[in-house]
Tab-separated table of C-alpha atoms in Angstrom:
chain	number	residue	atom	x	y	z
A	16	MET	CA	-7.137	1.129	-1.390
A	17	LYS	CA	-5.892	3.449	-4.136
A	18	THR	CA	-5.624	6.275	-1.633
A	19	VAL	CA	-3.750	4.024	0.799
A	20	VAL	CA	-1.189	3.303	-1.920
A	21	MET	CA	-0.647	7.016	-2.496
A	22	VAL	CA	-0.364	7.824	1.216
A	23	SER	CA	2.070	4.928	1.747
A	24	ALA	CA	4.243	6.064	-1.162
A	25	VAL	CA	4.436	9.593	0.215
A	26	ALA	CA	5.196	8.255	3.697
A	27	ALA	CA	8.007	6.069	2.331
A	28	VAL	CA	9.572	9.032	0.540
A	29	VAL	CA	9.270	11.334	3.559
A	30	VAL	CA	10.842	8.773	5.889
A	31	SER	CA	13.625	8.250	3.345
A	32	PHE	CA	14.615	11.888	3.843
A	33	LEU	CA	14.994	11.106	7.521
A	34	GLY	CA	17.280	8.215	6.624
A	35	SER	CA	19.299	10.302	4.197
A	36	GLY	CA	19.915	13.038	6.752
A	37	ALA	CA	18.983	15.563	4.048
A	38	TRP	CA	16.757	17.576	6.367
A	39	ILE	CA	16.869	15.966	9.808
A	40	GLY	CA	18.071	12.697	11.245
A	41	THR	CA	21.275	10.788	10.726
A	42	PRO	CA	22.357	9.319	7.365
A	43	ILE	CA	21.908	5.544	7.283
A	44	ALA	CA	25.663	5.042	6.830
A	45	GLU	CA	26.269	6.831	10.137
A	46	ALA	CA	23.303	5.491	12.121
A	47	ALA	CA	23.548	2.493	14.444
A	48	GLY	CA	27.220	3.151	15.023
A	49	GLY	CA	28.000	2.946	11.315
A	50	ALA	CA	26.836	-0.685	11.118
A	51	LEU	CA	25.673	-0.181	7.541
A	52	SER	CA	28.495	1.985	6.240
A	53	ALA	CA	30.300	1.141	3.006
A	54	THR	CA	33.228	-0.297	4.981
A	55	SER	CA	31.352	-2.089	7.764
A	56	THR	CA	31.546	-5.570	6.180
A	57	LEU	CA	33.043	-7.281	3.155
A	58	VAL	CA	29.627	-7.389	1.461
A	59	ALA	CA	28.744	-3.715	1.941
A	60	PRO	CA	28.370	-1.939	-1.433
A	61	ALA	CA	30.281	1.300	-1.969
A	62	GLY	CA	28.371	4.482	-1.152
A	63	PRO	CA	27.239	5.464	-4.688
A	64	ALA	CA	25.293	2.191	-4.933
A	65	PHE	CA	22.594	3.596	-2.666
A	66	SER	CA	21.666	6.265	-5.204
A	67	ILE	CA	19.424	3.593	-6.732
A	68	TRP	CA	16.926	4.423	-3.995
A	69	SER	CA	16.140	7.704	-5.743
A	70	VAL	CA	15.081	5.737	-8.834
A	71	ILE	CA	13.023	3.288	-6.773
A	72	TYR	CA	11.257	6.013	-4.790
A	73	THR	CA	10.497	7.914	-7.979
A	74	GLY	CA	9.047	4.742	-9.452
A	75	LEU	CA	6.880	4.155	-6.373
A	76	ILE	CA	5.436	7.670	-6.582
A	77	VAL	CA	4.770	7.273	-10.316
A	78	TYR	CA	3.113	3.908	-9.631
A	79	ALA	CA	0.940	5.445	-6.919
A	80	VAL	CA	-0.356	7.939	-9.508
A	81	TRP	CA	-0.595	5.323	-12.278
A	82	GLN	CA	-2.790	2.950	-10.275
A	83	PHE	CA	-5.226	5.822	-9.675
A	84	LEU	CA	-5.957	6.206	-13.388
A	85	PRO	CA	-9.169	4.708	-14.795
A	86	GLY	CA	-9.004	1.418	-16.614
A	87	ARG	CA	-6.671	-0.399	-14.232
A	88	THR	CA	-7.554	-4.090	-14.207
A	89	ALA	CA	-7.672	-6.809	-11.557
A	90	ARG	CA	-3.884	-6.961	-11.893
A	91	HIS	CA	-3.580	-3.834	-9.770
A	92	ASP	CA	-6.324	-4.896	-7.380
A	93	ALA	CA	-4.116	-7.855	-6.456
A	94	LEU	CA	-0.922	-5.784	-6.270
A	95	ARG	CA	-2.006	-2.866	-4.108
A	96	ALA	CA	-1.983	-4.557	-0.688
A	97	PRO	CA	1.495	-6.140	-0.932
A	98	ILE	CA	2.941	-2.987	-2.512
A	99	VAL	CA	1.554	-0.932	0.392
A	100	ALA	CA	3.100	-3.449	2.802
A	101	SER	CA	6.464	-3.089	1.041
A	102	MET	CA	6.438	0.695	1.355
A	103	LEU	CA	5.476	0.608	5.032
A	104	LEU	CA	8.157	-1.994	5.740
A	105	ASN	CA	10.651	0.211	3.919
A	106	ALA	CA	9.811	3.087	6.248
A	107	ALA	CA	9.942	0.757	9.269
A	108	TRP	CA	13.424	-0.417	8.257
A	109	ILE	CA	14.742	3.151	8.163
A	110	LEU	CA	13.228	3.871	11.561
A	111	ALA	CA	14.770	0.688	13.017
A	112	ILE	CA	18.228	1.785	11.848
A	113	GLN	CA	17.690	5.331	13.094
A	114	LEU	CA	16.886	3.840	16.510
A	115	GLY	CA	20.101	1.798	16.356
A	116	GLN	CA	18.262	-1.534	16.339
A	117	VAL	CA	20.240	-3.542	13.778
A	118	TRP	CA	18.615	-6.828	14.795
A	119	LEU	CA	15.173	-5.330	14.196
A	120	SER	CA	16.273	-4.012	10.809
A	121	VAL	CA	17.131	-7.596	9.830
A	122	VAL	CA	13.663	-8.803	10.789
A	123	VAL	CA	12.071	-5.965	8.819
A	124	ILE	CA	14.191	-6.352	5.692
A	125	VAL	CA	13.600	-10.117	5.558
A	126	ALA	CA	9.866	-9.416	5.773
A	127	LEU	CA	10.258	-6.777	3.050
A	128	LEU	CA	12.083	-9.261	0.842
A	129	ALA	CA	9.300	-11.830	1.325
A	130	VAL	CA	6.645	-9.250	0.385
A	131	LEU	CA	8.559	-8.192	-2.723
A	132	VAL	CA	8.914	-11.817	-3.799
A	133	ARG	CA	5.138	-12.087	-3.473
A	134	VAL	CA	4.707	-8.987	-5.642
A	135	PHE	CA	7.110	-10.431	-8.209
A	136	VAL	CA	5.144	-13.695	-8.366
A	137	LEU	CA	1.879	-11.792	-8.835
A	138	LEU	CA	3.447	-9.748	-11.635
A	139	GLN	CA	4.465	-12.889	-13.496
A	140	GLN	CA	0.950	-14.294	-13.209
A	141	ARG	CA	-0.721	-11.255	-14.794
A	142	THR	CA	0.198	-9.699	-18.137
A	143	PRO	CA	1.114	-5.982	-18.057
A	144	GLU	CA	-1.445	-3.528	-19.459
A	145	GLY	CA	0.956	-2.441	-22.176
A	146	LEU	CA	4.465	-1.013	-22.234
A	147	ALA	CA	3.766	1.835	-19.783
A	148	ASP	CA	2.445	-0.559	-17.152
A	149	ALA	CA	5.381	-2.899	-17.714
A	150	VAL	CA	7.892	-0.073	-17.166
A	151	ILE	CA	6.106	1.634	-14.273
A	152	THR	CA	4.890	-1.415	-12.370
A	153	ASP	CA	7.105	-4.332	-13.360
A	154	GLY	CA	10.153	-2.111	-13.787
A	155	THR	CA	9.859	-0.360	-10.437
A	156	MET	CA	9.041	-3.476	-8.443
A	157	GLY	CA	11.751	-5.459	-10.227
A	158	LEU	CA	14.396	-2.861	-9.353
A	159	TYR	CA	13.048	-2.782	-5.803
A	160	LEU	CA	13.267	-6.570	-5.410
A	161	GLY	CA	16.731	-6.885	-6.934
A	162	TRP	CA	18.182	-4.160	-4.754
A	163	VAL	CA	16.579	-5.532	-1.569
A	164	CYS	CA	18.149	-8.925	-2.346
A	165	VAL	CA	21.575	-7.264	-2.210
A	166	ALA	CA	20.623	-5.078	0.768
A	167	THR	CA	19.421	-8.094	2.763
A	168	ILE	CA	22.817	-9.740	2.423
A	169	ALA	CA	24.556	-6.563	3.572
A	170	ASN	CA	22.100	-6.067	6.442
A	171	ILE	CA	22.439	-9.596	7.826
A	172	SER	CA	26.228	-9.390	7.560
A	173	ALA	CA	26.232	-6.054	9.419
A	174	TRP	CA	24.116	-7.562	12.185
A	175	LEU	CA	26.505	-10.509	12.580
A	176	VAL	CA	29.464	-8.150	12.773
A	177	SER	CA	27.630	-6.033	15.374
A	178	LEU	CA	27.358	-9.203	17.470
A	179	GLY	CA	31.113	-9.672	17.235
A	180	ILE	CA	30.880	-12.582	14.804
A	181	THR	CA	33.773	-11.849	12.465
A	182	ASP	CA	35.585	-15.177	12.091
A	183	GLY	CA	35.527	-16.499	8.544
A	184	ALA	CA	34.347	-13.170	7.150
A	185	ARG	CA	35.875	-13.804	3.722
A	186	VAL	CA	34.375	-17.293	3.451
A	187	TRP	CA	30.973	-15.946	4.505
A	188	ALA	CA	31.224	-13.142	1.957
A	189	VAL	CA	32.066	-15.506	-0.893
A	190	VAL	CA	29.267	-17.897	0.084
A	191	VAL	CA	26.590	-15.197	0.212
A	192	LEU	CA	27.762	-13.777	-3.116
A	193	VAL	CA	27.324	-17.213	-4.663
A	194	VAL	CA	23.835	-17.306	-3.139
A	195	ALA	CA	23.131	-13.827	-4.565
A	196	ALA	CA	24.109	-15.033	-8.031
A	197	ALA	CA	21.891	-18.096	-7.649
A	198	VAL	CA	18.942	-15.965	-6.540
A	199	GLY	CA	19.486	-13.617	-9.478
A	200	VAL	CA	19.499	-16.511	-11.929
A	201	LEU	CA	16.364	-17.956	-10.304
A	202	LEU	CA	14.520	-14.650	-10.716
A	203	VAL	CA	15.639	-14.450	-14.331
A	204	ARG	CA	14.497	-17.971	-15.144
A	205	TYR	CA	11.171	-17.596	-13.349
A	206	SER	CA	10.369	-14.365	-15.179
A	207	SER	CA	11.647	-15.445	-18.588
A	208	GLY	CA	14.386	-12.834	-18.456
A	209	ALA	CA	12.983	-9.801	-16.629
A	210	ILE	CA	15.521	-6.997	-16.918
A	211	ALA	CA	14.752	-4.828	-13.887
A	212	PRO	CA	15.792	-7.260	-11.111
A	213	THR	CA	19.003	-7.988	-13.005
A	214	LEU	CA	19.830	-4.297	-13.347
A	215	SER	CA	19.627	-3.648	-9.609
A	216	ILE	CA	21.377	-6.873	-8.615
A	217	VAL	CA	24.226	-6.207	-11.040
A	218	TRP	CA	24.329	-2.577	-9.889
A	219	GLY	CA	24.618	-3.633	-6.239
A	220	LEU	CA	27.174	-6.358	-6.876
A	221	GLY	CA	29.169	-4.043	-9.117
A	222	TRP	CA	29.490	-1.418	-6.398
A	223	LEU	CA	30.249	-4.113	-3.862
A	224	ALA	CA	33.105	-5.232	-6.107
A	225	GLN	CA	34.312	-1.656	-6.446
A	226	GLY	CA	34.366	-1.286	-2.684
A	227	ARG	CA	36.456	-4.418	-2.219
A	228	LEU	CA	38.857	-3.803	-5.079
A	229	SER	CA	39.643	-0.225	-4.041
A	230	GLY	CA	39.019	2.084	-1.118
A	231	GLU	CA	39.396	1.517	2.616
A	232	LEU	CA	38.268	-2.116	2.933
A	233	THR	CA	39.894	-4.089	0.139
A	234	ASP	CA	39.642	-7.829	-0.401
A	235	ALA	CA	40.458	-9.072	-3.905
A	236	PRO	CA	38.882	-12.565	-3.600
A	237	VAL	CA	35.573	-11.074	-2.452
A	238	GLY	CA	35.767	-8.305	-5.037
A	239	TRP	CA	36.337	-10.636	-7.952
A	240	THR	CA	33.680	-13.046	-6.681
A	241	ALA	CA	31.232	-10.128	-6.783
A	242	VAL	CA	32.306	-9.347	-10.358
A	243	LEU	CA	31.772	-12.979	-11.348
A	244	ALA	CA	28.386	-13.110	-9.601
A	245	ALA	CA	27.234	-9.984	-11.429
A	246	ALA	CA	28.441	-11.389	-14.747
A	247	ILE	CA	26.600	-14.683	-14.191
A	248	VAL	CA	23.308	-12.897	-13.539
A	249	ALA	CA	23.775	-10.615	-16.544
A	250	VAL	CA	24.695	-13.433	-18.935
A	251	SER	CA	21.815	-15.556	-17.639
A	252	THR	CA	19.411	-12.698	-18.367
A	253	VAL	CA	20.639	-12.240	-21.923
A	254	GLY	CA	20.582	-15.978	-22.591
A	255	THR	CA	17.098	-16.432	-21.124
A	256	ARG	CA	15.668	-13.533	-23.110
A	257	LEU	CA	17.151	-14.875	-26.334
A	258	ARG	CA	15.687	-18.315	-25.702
A	259	SER	CA	12.262	-16.954	-24.766
A	260	SER	CA	12.060	-14.223	-27.419
A	261	GLY	CA	8.628	-14.219	-28.993
A	262	SER	CA	7.007	-16.136	-26.151
A	263	GLN	CA	6.572	-13.050	-23.939
A	264	ALA	CA	5.601	-9.702	-25.407
A	265	VAL	CA	6.898	-7.509	-22.590
A	266	ALA	CA	9.506	-8.576	-20.009
A	267	VAL	CA	10.754	-5.723	-17.897
């Protein structure tokens, strides 16, 4: 299974190049008729937000090497299968968009979100093997989960717009941002203040706010709702960590 993790990580990175258009293929923002561009919906983050993928992919490669090292406990035995599934689903999502199948990308990203939630639950049930494991494993998977939470909202919204469902776009945007804040707070409370999911959620919401408060598709109510949602998640994380300080040695 260790080898499968490594192969899956490499495959995810290679397919990401296809999605970036760096070598071949069409950039995600331009694929599927631009359904996932930074101005496609009111909940699409601004372009720079997607640079977080480089951090996540780097973390996945480092994890693939880390789990190969001797001394890894049953914690990693339980994590390998769902982490492999997450990387394969990631690659499948990029391929779905490259094929212009927005509806299929929604199915895949919802499945990816479910798998990452499973990984997150497993991480909370098993103590990290020290600071390095907490940063490499918990940190990477936490960033991954937080970002996919934001990406799922954007993906579903893009699909609805592709179907011609645009009425009440501002109301929908505000509602899903409230849901995003609630999900962020739930993750924080469940993990006793894990930082990584908060960082990526706040990052995504921050760039979403930037996109709505300036640029081509502006909408002040949505932009400021995103700012408030990000602030709620951040404050909840700080408050939870202060209350639980001393009860959890490492919370990344």
